[in-house]
mmCIF file with all atom_site columns, C-alpha atoms in Angstrom:
data_model
loop_
_atom_site.group_PDB
_atom_site.id
_atom_site.type_symbol
_atom_site.label_atom_id
_atom_site.label_alt_id
_atom_site.label_comp_id
_atom_site.label_asym_id
_atom_site.label_entity_id
_atom_site.label_seq_id
_atom_site.pdbx_PDB_ins_code
_atom_site.Cartn_x
_atom_site.Cartn_y
_atom_site.Cartn_z
_atom_site.occupancy
_atom_site.B_iso_or_equiv
_atom_site.pdbx_formal_charge
_atom_site.auth_seq_id
_atom_site.auth_comp_id
_atom_site.auth_asym_id
_atom_site.auth_atom_id
_atom_site.pdbx_PDB_model_num
ATOM 1  C CA . MET A 1 1  ? -13.975 -5.848  -0.641  1.00 0.00 ? 1  MET A CA 1
ATOM 2  C CA . ALA A 1 2  ? -13.229 -3.884  2.454   1.00 0.00 ? 2  ALA A CA 1
ATOM 3  C CA . GLU A 1 3  ? -10.671 -1.063  2.226   1.00 0.00 ? 3  GLU A CA 1
ATOM 4  C CA . ILE A 1 4  ? -7.124  -2.142  3.062   1.00 0.00 ? 4  ILE A CA 1
ATOM 5  C CA . PHE A 1 5  ? -4.735  0.332   4.680   1.00 0.00 ? 5  PHE A CA 1
ATOM 6  C CA . GLY A 1 6  ? -1.114  0.171   5.768   1.00 0.00 ? 6  GLY A CA 1
ATOM 7  C CA . ASN A 1 7  ? 0.998   2.598   7.806   1.00 0.00 ? 7  ASN A CA 1
ATOM 8  C CA . GLY A 1 8  ? 4.690   3.392   7.387   1.00 0.00 ? 8  GLY A CA 1
ATOM 9  C CA . GLY A 1 9  ? 6.892   0.671   8.845   1.00 0.00 ? 9  GLY A CA 1
ATOM 10 C CA . GLU A 1 10 ? 4.214   -1.984  8.847   1.00 0.00 ? 10 GLU A CA 1
ATOM 11 C CA . GLN A 1 11 ? 4.381   -5.151  6.792   1.00 0.00 ? 11 GLN A CA 1
ATOM 12 C CA . VAL A 1 12 ? 2.361   -5.250  3.619   1.00 0.00 ? 12 VAL A CA 1
ATOM 13 C CA . GLN A 1 13 ? -0.386  -7.911  4.048   1.00 0.00 ? 13 GLN A CA 1
ATOM 14 C CA . VAL A 1 14 ? -1.946  -7.689  0.541   1.00 0.00 ? 14 VAL A CA 1
ATOM 15 C CA . GLY A 1 15 ? 0.229   -6.963  -2.455  1.00 0.00 ? 15 GLY A CA 1
ATOM 16 C CA . GLY A 1 16 ? -0.923  -4.456  -5.039  1.00 0.00 ? 16 GLY A CA 1
ATOM 17 C CA . GLU A 1 17 ? -0.955  -0.830  -6.095  1.00 0.00 ? 17 GLU A CA 1
ATOM 18 C CA . TYR A 1 18 ? -1.316  1.595   -3.177  1.00 0.00 ? 18 TYR A CA 1
ATOM 19 C CA . GLU A 1 19 ? -1.969  5.281   -2.906  1.00 0.00 ? 19 GLU A CA 1
ATOM 20 C CA . CYS A 1 20 ? -0.599  7.666   -0.196  1.00 0.00 ? 20 CYS A CA 1
ATOM 21 C CA . SER A 1 21 ? -3.578  9.302   1.530   1.00 0.00 ? 21 SER A CA 1
ATOM 22 C CA . GLU A 1 22 ? -1.568  12.508  1.985   1.00 0.00 ? 22 GLU A CA 1
ATOM 23 C CA . CYS A 1 23 ? -0.171  13.306  -1.492  1.00 0.00 ? 23 CYS A CA 1
ATOM 24 C CA . GLY A 1 24 ? -1.783  10.735  -3.816  1.00 0.00 ? 24 GLY A CA 1
ATOM 25 C CA . VAL A 1 25 ? 1.517   9.191   -5.019  1.00 0.00 ? 25 VAL A CA 1
ATOM 26 C CA . ARG A 1 26 ? 0.979   5.625   -6.171  1.00 0.00 ? 26 ARG A CA 1
ATOM 27 C CA . ARG A 1 27 ? 3.389   2.707   -5.622  1.00 0.00 ? 27 ARG A CA 1
ATOM 28 C CA . HIS A 1 28 ? 3.351   -1.011  -5.907  1.00 0.00 ? 28 HIS A CA 1
ATOM 29 C CA . PHE A 1 29 ? 4.063   -3.057  -2.771  1.00 0.00 ? 29 PHE A CA 1
ATOM 30 C CA . THR A 1 30 ? 4.471   -6.840  -2.619  1.00 0.00 ? 30 THR A CA 1
ATOM 31 C CA . ALA A 1 31 ? 3.072   -8.837  0.287   1.00 0.00 ? 31 ALA A CA 1
ATOM 32 C CA . GLY A 1 32 ? 5.762   -9.213  3.002   1.00 0.00 ? 32 GLY A CA 1
ATOM 33 C CA . GLU A 1 33 ? 7.417   -5.964  2.059   1.00 0.00 ? 33 GLU A CA 1
ATOM 34 C CA . THR A 1 34 ? 7.392   -3.003  4.451   1.00 0.00 ? 34 THR A CA 1
ATOM 35 C CA . PHE A 1 35 ? 5.623   0.303   3.804   1.00 0.00 ? 35 PHE A CA 1
ATOM 36 C CA . PRO A 1 36 ? 8.187   3.156   3.762   1.00 0.00 ? 36 PRO A CA 1
ATOM 37 C CA . PRO A 1 37 ? 8.333   4.689   7.263   1.00 0.00 ? 37 PRO A CA 1
ATOM 38 C CA . ASP A 1 38 ? 9.591   8.069   5.983   1.00 0.00 ? 38 ASP A CA 1
ATOM 39 C CA . HIS A 1 39 ? 6.811   8.814   3.454   1.00 0.00 ? 39 HIS A CA 1
ATOM 40 C CA . HIS A 1 40 ? 4.314   11.181  5.130   1.00 0.00 ? 40 HIS A CA 1
ATOM 41 C CA . ALA A 1 41 ? 4.581   9.583   8.570   1.00 0.00 ? 41 ALA A CA 1
ATOM 42 C CA . GLN A 1 42 ? 1.215   8.835   10.199  1.00 0.00 ? 42 GLN A CA 1
ATOM 43 C CA . LYS A 1 43 ? -0.614  8.935   6.822   1.00 0.00 ? 43 LYS A CA 1
ATOM 44 C CA . PRO A 1 44 ? -1.805  5.495   5.637   1.00 0.00 ? 44 PRO A CA 1
ATOM 45 C CA . TRP A 1 45 ? -1.296  3.888   2.261   1.00 0.00 ? 45 TRP A CA 1
ATOM 46 C CA . THR A 1 46 ? -4.592  2.709   0.701   1.00 0.00 ? 46 THR A CA 1
ATOM 47 C CA . LEU A 1 47 ? -4.886  -0.306  -1.625  1.00 0.00 ? 47 LEU A CA 1
ATOM 48 C CA . TYR A 1 48 ? -6.587  0.532   -4.842  1.00 0.00 ? 48 TYR A CA 1
ATOM 49 C CA . VAL A 1 49 ? -5.625  -2.366  -7.095  1.00 0.00 ? 49 VAL A CA 1
ATOM 50 C CA . LYS A 1 50 ? -4.968  -5.832  -5.537  1.00 0.00 ? 50 LYS A CA 1
ATOM 51 C CA . ASP A 1 51 ? -2.394  -8.102  -7.240  1.00 0.00 ? 51 ASP A CA 1
ATOM 52 C CA . ASP A 1 52 ? -3.779  -10.961 -9.270  1.00 0.00 ? 52 ASP A CA 1
ATOM 53 C CA . GLU A 1 53 ? -3.090  -13.858 -6.910  1.00 0.00 ? 53 GLU A CA 1
ATOM 54 C CA . GLU A 1 54 ? -2.314  -16.222 -9.826  1.00 0.00 ? 54 GLU A CA 1
ATOM 55 C CA . ASN A 1 55 ? 0.455   -13.950 -11.047 1.00 0.00 ? 55 ASN A CA 1
ATOM 56 C CA . ALA A 1 56 ? 1.718   -12.611 -7.736  1.00 0.00 ? 56 ALA A CA 1
#
């Protein structure tokens, strides 16, 4: 699977557990949600565990 990134203020395309590329904090985001625009602006969130589509 290709790496999936998201920047602050953008809509989450793939739900799952993401990690901040600046500080390493991990948070869950659901598809359709918006990445927080005020968390290390200009540093992307990286998906590390995709939601199980059957249970999402």
